[in-house]
Coordinates of C-alpha atoms in Angstrom, one line a residue:
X842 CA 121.9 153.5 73.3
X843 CA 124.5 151.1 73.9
X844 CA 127.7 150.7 71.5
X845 CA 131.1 148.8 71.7
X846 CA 133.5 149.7 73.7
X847 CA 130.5 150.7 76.8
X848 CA 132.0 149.4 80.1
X849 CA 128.9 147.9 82.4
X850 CA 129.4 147.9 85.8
X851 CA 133.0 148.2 85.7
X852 CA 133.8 144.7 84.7
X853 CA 132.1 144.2 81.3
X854 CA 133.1 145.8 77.9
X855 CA 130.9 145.5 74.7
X856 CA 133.1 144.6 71.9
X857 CA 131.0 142.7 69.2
X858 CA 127.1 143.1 68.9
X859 CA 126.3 139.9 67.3
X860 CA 122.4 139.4 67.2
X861 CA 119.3 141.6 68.2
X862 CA 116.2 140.4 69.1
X863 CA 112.7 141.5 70.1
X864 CA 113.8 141.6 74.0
X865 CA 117.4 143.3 73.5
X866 CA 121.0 142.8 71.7
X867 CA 123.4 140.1 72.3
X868 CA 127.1 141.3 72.6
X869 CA 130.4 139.5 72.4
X870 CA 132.3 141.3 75.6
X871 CA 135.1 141.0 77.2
X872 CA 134.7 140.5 81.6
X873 CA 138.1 143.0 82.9
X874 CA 138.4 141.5 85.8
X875 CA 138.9 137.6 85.1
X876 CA 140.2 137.9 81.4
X877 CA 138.2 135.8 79.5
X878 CA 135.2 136.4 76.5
X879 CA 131.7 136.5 78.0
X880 CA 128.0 136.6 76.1
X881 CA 126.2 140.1 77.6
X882 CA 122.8 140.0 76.9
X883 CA 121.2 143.1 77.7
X884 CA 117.0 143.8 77.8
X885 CA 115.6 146.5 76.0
X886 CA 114.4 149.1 78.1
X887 CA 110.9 148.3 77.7
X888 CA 111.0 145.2 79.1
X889 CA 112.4 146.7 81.8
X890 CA 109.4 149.1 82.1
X891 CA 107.2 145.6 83.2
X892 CA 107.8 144.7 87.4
X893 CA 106.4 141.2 86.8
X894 CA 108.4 140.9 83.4
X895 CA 111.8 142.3 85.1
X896 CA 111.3 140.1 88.6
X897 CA 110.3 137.0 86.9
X898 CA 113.9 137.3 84.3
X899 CA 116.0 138.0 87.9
X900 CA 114.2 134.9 89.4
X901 CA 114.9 132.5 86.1
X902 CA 118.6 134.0 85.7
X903 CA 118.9 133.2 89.9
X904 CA 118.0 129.6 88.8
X905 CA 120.0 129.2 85.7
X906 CA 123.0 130.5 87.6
X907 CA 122.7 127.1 89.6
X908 CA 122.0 124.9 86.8
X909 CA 124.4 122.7 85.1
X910 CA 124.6 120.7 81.9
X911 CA 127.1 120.5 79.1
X912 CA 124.3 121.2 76.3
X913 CA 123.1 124.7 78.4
X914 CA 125.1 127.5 78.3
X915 CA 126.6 129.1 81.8
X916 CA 124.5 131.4 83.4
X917 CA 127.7 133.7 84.7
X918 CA 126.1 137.0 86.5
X919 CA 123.0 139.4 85.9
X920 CA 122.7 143.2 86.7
X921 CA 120.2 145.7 87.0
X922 CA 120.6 149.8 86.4
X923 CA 124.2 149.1 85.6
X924 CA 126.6 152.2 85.3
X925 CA 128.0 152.3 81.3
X926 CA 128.2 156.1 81.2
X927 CA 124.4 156.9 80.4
X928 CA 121.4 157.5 82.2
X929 CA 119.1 155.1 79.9
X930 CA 118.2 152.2 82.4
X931 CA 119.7 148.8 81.9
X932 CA 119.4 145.1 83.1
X933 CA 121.9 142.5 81.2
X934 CA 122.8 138.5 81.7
X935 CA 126.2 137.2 81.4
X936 CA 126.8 134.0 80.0
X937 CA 129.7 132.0 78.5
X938 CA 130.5 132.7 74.7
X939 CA 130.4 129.9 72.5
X940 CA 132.2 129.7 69.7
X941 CA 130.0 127.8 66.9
X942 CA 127.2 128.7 64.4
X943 CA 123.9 129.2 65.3
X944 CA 121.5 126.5 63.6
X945 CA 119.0 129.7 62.1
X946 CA 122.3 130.1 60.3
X947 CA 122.3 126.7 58.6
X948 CA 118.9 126.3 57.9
X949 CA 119.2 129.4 55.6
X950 CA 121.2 127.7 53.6
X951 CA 118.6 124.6 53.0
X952 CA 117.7 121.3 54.1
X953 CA 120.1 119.7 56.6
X954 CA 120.8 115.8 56.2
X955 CA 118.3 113.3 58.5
X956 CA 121.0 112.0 60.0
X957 CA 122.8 115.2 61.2
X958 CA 119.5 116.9 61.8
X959 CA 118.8 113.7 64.4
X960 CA 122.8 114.5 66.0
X961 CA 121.0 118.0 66.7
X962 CA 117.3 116.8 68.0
X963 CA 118.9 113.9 70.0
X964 CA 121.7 116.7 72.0
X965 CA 118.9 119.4 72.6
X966 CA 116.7 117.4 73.8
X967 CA 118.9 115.5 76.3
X968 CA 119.7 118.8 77.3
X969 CA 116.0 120.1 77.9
X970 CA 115.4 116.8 79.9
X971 CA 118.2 117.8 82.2
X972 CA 116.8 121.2 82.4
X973 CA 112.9 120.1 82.7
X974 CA 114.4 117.8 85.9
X975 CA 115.6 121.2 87.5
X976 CA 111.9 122.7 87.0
X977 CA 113.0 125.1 84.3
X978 CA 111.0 125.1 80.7
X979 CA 112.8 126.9 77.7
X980 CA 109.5 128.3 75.9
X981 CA 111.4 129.3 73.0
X982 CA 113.4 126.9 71.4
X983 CA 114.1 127.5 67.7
X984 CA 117.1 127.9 65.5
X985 CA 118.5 130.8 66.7
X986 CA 118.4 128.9 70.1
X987 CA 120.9 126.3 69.5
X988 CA 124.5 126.8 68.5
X989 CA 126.2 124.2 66.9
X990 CA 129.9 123.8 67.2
X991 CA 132.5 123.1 65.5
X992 CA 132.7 119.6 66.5
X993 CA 128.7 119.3 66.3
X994 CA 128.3 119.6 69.7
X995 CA 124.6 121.2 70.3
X996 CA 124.7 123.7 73.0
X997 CA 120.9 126.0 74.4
X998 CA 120.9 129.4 75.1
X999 CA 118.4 131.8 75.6
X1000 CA 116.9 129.8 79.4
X1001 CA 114.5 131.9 81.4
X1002 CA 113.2 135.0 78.9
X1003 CA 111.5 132.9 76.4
X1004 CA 108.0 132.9 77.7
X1005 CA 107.9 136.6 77.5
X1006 CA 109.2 136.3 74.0
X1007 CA 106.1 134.2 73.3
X1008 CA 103.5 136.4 74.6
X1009 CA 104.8 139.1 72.9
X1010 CA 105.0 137.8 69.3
X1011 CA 101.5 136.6 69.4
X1012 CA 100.3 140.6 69.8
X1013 CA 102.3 140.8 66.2
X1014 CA 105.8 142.0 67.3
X1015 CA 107.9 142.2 63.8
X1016 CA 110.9 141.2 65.8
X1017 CA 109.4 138.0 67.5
X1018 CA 108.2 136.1 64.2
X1019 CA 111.1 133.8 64.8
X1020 CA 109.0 132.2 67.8
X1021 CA 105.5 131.8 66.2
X1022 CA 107.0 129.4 63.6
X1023 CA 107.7 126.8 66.4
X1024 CA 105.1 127.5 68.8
X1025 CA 103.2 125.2 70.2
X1026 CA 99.2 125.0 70.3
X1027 CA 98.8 125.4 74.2
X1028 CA 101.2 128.0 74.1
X1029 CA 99.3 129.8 71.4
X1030 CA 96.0 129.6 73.5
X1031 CA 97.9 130.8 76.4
X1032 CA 97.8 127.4 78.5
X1033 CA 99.9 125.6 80.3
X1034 CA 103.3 125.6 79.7
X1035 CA 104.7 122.3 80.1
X1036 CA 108.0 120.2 79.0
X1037 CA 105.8 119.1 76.2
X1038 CA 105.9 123.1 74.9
X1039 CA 109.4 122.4 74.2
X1040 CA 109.0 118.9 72.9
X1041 CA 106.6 120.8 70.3
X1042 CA 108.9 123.0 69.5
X1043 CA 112.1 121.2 69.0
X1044 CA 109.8 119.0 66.5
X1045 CA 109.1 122.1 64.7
X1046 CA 112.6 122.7 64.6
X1047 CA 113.3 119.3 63.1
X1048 CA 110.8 119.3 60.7
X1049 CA 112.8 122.7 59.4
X1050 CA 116.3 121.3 59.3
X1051 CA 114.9 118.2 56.9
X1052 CA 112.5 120.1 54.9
X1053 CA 114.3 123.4 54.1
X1054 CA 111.7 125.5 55.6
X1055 CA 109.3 125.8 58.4
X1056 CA 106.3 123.7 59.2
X1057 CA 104.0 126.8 58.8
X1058 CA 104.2 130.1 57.3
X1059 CA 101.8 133.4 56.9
X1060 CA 101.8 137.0 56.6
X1061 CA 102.3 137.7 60.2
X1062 CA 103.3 135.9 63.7
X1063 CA 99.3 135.9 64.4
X1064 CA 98.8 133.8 61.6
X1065 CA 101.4 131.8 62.1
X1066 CA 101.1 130.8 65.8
X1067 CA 96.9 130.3 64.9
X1068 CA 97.6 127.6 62.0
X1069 CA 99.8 126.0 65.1
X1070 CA 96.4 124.6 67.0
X1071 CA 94.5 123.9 63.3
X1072 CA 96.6 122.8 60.9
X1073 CA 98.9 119.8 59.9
X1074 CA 101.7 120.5 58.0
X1075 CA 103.1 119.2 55.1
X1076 CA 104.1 116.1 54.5
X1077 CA 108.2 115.8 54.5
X1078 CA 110.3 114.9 51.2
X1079 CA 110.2 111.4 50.2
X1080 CA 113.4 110.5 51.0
X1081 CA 113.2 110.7 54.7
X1082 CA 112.7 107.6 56.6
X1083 CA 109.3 106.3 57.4
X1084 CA 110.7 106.1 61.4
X1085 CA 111.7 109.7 60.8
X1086 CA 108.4 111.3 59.8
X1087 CA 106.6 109.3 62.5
X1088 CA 109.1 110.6 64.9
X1089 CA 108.8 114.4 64.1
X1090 CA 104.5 114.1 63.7
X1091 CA 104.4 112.4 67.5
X1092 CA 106.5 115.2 68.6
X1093 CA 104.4 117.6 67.0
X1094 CA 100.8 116.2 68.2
X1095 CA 98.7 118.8 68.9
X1096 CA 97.7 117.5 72.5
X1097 CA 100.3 117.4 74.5
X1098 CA 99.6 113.9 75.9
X1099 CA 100.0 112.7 72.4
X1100 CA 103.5 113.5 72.2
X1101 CA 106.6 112.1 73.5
X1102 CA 105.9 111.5 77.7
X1103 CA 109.3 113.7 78.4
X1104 CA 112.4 114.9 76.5
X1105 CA 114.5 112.3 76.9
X1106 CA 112.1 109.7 75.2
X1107 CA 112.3 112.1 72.6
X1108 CA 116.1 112.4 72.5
X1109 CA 116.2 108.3 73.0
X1110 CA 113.6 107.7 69.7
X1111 CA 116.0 110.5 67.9
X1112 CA 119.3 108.7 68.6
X1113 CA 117.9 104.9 67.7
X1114 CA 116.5 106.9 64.1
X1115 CA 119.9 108.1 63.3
X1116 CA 121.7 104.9 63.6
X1117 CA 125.5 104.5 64.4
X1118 CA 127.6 107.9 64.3
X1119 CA 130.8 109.1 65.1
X1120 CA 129.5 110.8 67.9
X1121 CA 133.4 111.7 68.7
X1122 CA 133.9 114.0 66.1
X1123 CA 130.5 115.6 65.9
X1124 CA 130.6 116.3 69.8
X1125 CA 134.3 116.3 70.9
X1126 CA 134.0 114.0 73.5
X1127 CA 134.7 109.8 73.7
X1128 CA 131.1 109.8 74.4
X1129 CA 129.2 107.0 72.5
X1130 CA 126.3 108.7 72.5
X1131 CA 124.7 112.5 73.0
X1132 CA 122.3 110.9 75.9
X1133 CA 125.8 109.8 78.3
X1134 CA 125.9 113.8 80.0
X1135 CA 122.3 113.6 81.0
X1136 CA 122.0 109.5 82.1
X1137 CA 121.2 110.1 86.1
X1138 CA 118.3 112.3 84.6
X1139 CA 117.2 110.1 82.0
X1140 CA 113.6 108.9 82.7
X1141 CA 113.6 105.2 83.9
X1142 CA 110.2 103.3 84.8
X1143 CA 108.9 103.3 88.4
X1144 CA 110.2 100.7 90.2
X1145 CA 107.7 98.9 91.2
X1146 CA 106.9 97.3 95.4
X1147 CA 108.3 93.8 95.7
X1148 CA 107.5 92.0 98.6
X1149 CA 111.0 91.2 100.7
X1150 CA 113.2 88.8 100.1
X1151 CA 115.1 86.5 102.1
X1152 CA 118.8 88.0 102.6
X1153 CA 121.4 86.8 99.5
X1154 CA 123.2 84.0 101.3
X1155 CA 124.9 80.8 100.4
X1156 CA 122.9 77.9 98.6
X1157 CA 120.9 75.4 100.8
X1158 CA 122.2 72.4 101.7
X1159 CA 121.2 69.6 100.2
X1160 CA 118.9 66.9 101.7
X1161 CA 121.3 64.0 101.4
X1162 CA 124.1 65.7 102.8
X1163 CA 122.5 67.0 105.7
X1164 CA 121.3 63.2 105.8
X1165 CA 124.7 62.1 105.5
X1166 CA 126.1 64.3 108.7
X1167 CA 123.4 62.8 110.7
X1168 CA 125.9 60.3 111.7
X1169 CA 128.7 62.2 112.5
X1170 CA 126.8 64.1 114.8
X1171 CA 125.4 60.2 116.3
X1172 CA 128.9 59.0 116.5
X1173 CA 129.9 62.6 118.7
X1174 CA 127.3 61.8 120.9
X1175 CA 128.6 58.0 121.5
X1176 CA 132.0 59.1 122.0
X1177 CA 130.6 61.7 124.7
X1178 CA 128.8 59.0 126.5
X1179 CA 131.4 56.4 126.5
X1180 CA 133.9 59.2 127.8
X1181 CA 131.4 59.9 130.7
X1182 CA 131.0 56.4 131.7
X1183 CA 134.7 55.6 131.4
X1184 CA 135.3 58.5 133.8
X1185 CA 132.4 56.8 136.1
X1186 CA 133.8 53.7 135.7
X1187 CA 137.2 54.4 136.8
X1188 CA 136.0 56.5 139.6
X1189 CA 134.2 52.7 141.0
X1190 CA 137.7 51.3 140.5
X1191 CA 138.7 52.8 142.9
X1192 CA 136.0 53.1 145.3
X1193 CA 135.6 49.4 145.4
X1194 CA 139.0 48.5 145.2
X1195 CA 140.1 45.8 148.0
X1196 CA 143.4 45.9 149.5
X1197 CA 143.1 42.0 149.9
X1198 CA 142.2 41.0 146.6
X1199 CA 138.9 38.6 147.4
X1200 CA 137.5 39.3 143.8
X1201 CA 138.1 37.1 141.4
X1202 CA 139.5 38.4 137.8
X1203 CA 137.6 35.2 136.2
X1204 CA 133.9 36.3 136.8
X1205 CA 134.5 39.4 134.7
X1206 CA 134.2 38.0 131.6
X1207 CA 131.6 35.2 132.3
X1208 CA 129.6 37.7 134.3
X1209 CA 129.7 40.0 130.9
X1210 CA 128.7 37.1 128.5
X1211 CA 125.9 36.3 130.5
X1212 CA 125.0 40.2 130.3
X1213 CA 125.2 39.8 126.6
X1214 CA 123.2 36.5 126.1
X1215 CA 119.9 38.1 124.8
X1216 CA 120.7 40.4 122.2
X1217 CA 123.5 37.7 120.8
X1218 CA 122.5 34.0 122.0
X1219 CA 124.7 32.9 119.5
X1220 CA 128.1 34.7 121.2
X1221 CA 127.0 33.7 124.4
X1222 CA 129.1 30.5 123.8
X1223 CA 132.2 31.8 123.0
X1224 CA 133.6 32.5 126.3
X1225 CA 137.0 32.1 125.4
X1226 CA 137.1 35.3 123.0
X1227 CA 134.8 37.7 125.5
X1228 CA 136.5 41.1 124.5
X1229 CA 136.2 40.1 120.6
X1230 CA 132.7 39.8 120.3
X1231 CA 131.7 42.0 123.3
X1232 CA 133.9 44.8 121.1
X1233 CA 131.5 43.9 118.1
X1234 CA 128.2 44.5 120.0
X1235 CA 129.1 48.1 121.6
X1236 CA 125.4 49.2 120.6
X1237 CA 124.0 46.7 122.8
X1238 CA 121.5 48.1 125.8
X1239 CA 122.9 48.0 129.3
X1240 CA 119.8 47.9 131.1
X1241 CA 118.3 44.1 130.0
X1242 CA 119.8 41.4 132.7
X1243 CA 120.8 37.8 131.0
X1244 CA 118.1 35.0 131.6
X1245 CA 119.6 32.4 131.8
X1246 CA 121.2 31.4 135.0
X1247 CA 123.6 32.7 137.1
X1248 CA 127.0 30.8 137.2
X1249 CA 129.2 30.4 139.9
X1250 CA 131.6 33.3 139.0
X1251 CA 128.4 35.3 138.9
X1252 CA 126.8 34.2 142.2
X1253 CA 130.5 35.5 143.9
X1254 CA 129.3 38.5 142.5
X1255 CA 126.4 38.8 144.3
X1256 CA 127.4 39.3 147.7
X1257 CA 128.7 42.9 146.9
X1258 CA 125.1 44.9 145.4
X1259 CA 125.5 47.8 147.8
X1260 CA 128.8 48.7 146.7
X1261 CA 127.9 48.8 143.0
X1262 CA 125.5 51.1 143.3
X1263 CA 127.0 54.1 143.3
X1264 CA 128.9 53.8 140.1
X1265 CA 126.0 53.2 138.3
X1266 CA 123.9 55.7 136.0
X1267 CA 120.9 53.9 135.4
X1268 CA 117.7 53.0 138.3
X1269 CA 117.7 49.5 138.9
X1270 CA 114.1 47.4 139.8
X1271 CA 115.2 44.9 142.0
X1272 CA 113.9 41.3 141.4
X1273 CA 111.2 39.5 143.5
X1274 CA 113.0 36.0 143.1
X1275 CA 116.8 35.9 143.0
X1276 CA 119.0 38.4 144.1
X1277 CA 122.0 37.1 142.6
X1278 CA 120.1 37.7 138.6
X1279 CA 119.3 41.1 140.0
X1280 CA 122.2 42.3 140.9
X1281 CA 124.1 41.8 137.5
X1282 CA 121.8 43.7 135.7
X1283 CA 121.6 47.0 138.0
X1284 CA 125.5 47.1 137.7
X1285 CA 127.8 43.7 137.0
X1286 CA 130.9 46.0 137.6
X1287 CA 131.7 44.8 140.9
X1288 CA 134.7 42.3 139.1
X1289 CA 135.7 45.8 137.6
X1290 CA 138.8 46.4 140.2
X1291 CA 140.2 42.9 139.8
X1292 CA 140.7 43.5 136.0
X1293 CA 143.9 45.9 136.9
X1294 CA 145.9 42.9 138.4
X1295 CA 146.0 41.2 134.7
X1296 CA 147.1 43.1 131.6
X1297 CA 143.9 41.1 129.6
X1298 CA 141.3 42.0 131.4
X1299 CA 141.6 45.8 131.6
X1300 CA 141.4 45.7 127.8
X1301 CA 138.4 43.8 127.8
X1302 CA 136.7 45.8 130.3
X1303 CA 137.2 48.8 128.3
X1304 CA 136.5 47.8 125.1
X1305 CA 133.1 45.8 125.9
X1306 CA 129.5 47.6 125.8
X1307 CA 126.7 46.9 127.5
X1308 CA 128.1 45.4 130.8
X1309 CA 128.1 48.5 132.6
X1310 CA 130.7 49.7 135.2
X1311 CA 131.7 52.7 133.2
X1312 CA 132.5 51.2 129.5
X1313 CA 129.4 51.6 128.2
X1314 CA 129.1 52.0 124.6

């Protein structure tokens, strides 16, 4: 038999036993080696006297040790046949001490107020969501199960022995009563224990806090846990809200589809029922809410399969403005082409250029008005202004030859084809009838080289379009 001041394993001293339960005591100790207060929970040594009972508590200690959540208390270390003097066989689980109240504690002393009781249901069960995410189901929450601080803060303990607890107070263990007044129906008929066991049960549990007593009573645990799968309970006082008592009967359904889908839809119904609270001062934190610890684990619809999307980019262009740069983009183009033929023009320059001087500066301009005299009969005329109007008409084709009839200027022309030729860019069809109104139209730039001897000339040579001879528009 175990009493304060026992040393376990060298490192853990019983001080304070502060509850006893059907599977063991609960100490207040003190750990040697680091200094600070632990919780030693240590089995009774019947349940130690079960291999599938004592393997199973190692496994769900193992896990607990790995789990974290501000509303579950620390799983610190577990030990089997630990050395405390004796030679009675002992297994125990350190956890960290919490300083607070335990809710059984509280409900002694009557009904709690709706809106605190909610503060209590919303915590616990955000904390059983977080613990339900790691694979881990309680199987015995109930009062003595959640320790209320100071500051309100809610805080599970007990993870990983209830189910055994369970079992056992269905055969009518005195010490396990405390279970069968929140147990639920499938865990009664010794079914599947789901996260809707402890959804059940923390229902049960609220249901207690507002009413003042449990949902169900009887003479023993049997009867208890069997009025659990027929029974309804009673109806709740008067004054609690009608969102309330709908909250607390879903939660309590007797099929477990019927109740809420997961624990934290429960602890989300719980905290829009209890309205705005100072959840500061009840929890000790600047969170606005109990639900902010366990948000990544909060349950959040299935996304569902959109087709892909085109990459985020910038907006389209509109169709004017694209409409507008059309254009710009022409106007590139003509600058290209008049570069090119300037280059090929000046290139004929000086192939053709004649030391002597025969060609005559005059036939330029006649020649190019001629050139001109279909697509602008009515500019024909003014010879006198050639670079003026020939500037005007740069869009004008170089490939159409003048019809009307060669003039003298334009028959001196004539003599030289051959030598125009290779400053050309375009294929030339020679004529069947005159040579002389040929030749002007496959390339009229012959009179090109003589424009360099006056300073008016060479500017309207290089300003007109559609003469050819390398100033082509």
């Amino acid at each position: 038999m175990l009493s304060a001041g026992d040393l376990l394993d060298n490192r853990y001293r019983l001080d304070d036993r502060i509850a006893t339960g059907g599977m063991g005591d609960v100490w207040r100790g003190t750990d040697v080696v680091l200094g600070r207060t632990v919780a030693v929970k240590v089995l009774r040594t019947a349940m130690l006297e079960d291999p599938e009972f004592a393997t199973r508590f190692y496994g769900e200690a193992r896990m607990m040790a790995t789990f974290r959540h501000p509303g579950v208390v620390e799983v610190y270390d577990y030990a089997s046949d630990g050395d405390f003097g004796g030679q009675e066989k002992v297994a125990y689980l350190v956890m960290a001490f919490v300083e607070g109240e335990p809710l059984s504690s509280r409900v002694k002393e009557g009904p709690i107020p709706v809106t605190e009781t909610l503060s209590i249901v919303a915590q616990a069960a955000d904390a059983l969501h977080a613990a339900h995410q790691a694979g881990i189901v309680h199987r015995d929450i109930k009062p003595g199960n959640l320790i209320v601080k100071p500051t309100g803060a809610v805080i599970l303990i007990d993870f990983g022995v209830a189910r055994s607890a369970a079992l056992t107070s269905v055969t009518g263990l005195n010490a396990i009563v405390g279970t069968a007044l929140y147990m639920a129906p499938e865990q009664v008929a010794k079914g599947d224990l789901t996260p809707a066991t402890d959804v059940y049960a923390l229902g049960a549990v609220a249901y207690h806090c507002i009413a003042g007593r449990p949902p169900f009573d009887g003479e023993n645990a049997l009867q208890v846990a069997l009025r659990h799968l027929e029974d309804e309970p009673p109806p709740l006082p008067d004054h609690v809200p009608v969102e309330v008592r709908h909250l607390i009967a879903k939660a309590m359904a007797k099929q477990p589809s019927d109740r809420f889908q997961s624990a934290a839809e429960f602890a989300e119904a719980a905290f829009a029922a209890a309205g705005p609270m100072d959840w500061k001062r009840l929890t000790g934190t600047a969170m606005v809410a109990p639900l902010s610890p366990a948000a990544p684990t909060r349950a959040v619809p299935r996304p569902r399969n959109f087709p892909p999307q085109a990459p985020v980019g910038p907006p389209p262009v509109p169709y004017t403005a694209a409409r507008s740069s059309q254009p710009l983009a022409q106007r590139g183009l003509m600058f290209a082409i008049l570069a090119l033929f300037a280059i090929a023009g000046t290139l004929g320059v000086v192939f053709l250029l004649n030391p002597t001087g025969d060609k005559q500066p005059t036939t330029s301009p006649t020649q190019q008005n001629e050139q001109v005299v279909e697509e602008f009969p009515t500019e024909a005329s003014e010879e006198a202004e050639p670079s003026t109007e020939v500037t005007s008409r740069r869009p004008v084709k170089r490939s159409r030859s003048a019809s009307a009839s060669p003039s003298p200027s334009l028959s001196s022309a004539s003599p030289e084809p051959s030598e125009t030729t290779p400053a050309t860019t375009e294929p030339t069809t020679p004529a069947t009838t005159t040579p002389a109104t040929t030749t002007p139209a496959t390339q009229p730039t012959t009179t090109a080289p003589t424009e360099t001897e006056e300073p008016e000339p060479p500017v309207a040579t290089t300003t007109t379009a559609g003469a050819g001879g390398g100033t082509a528009p």
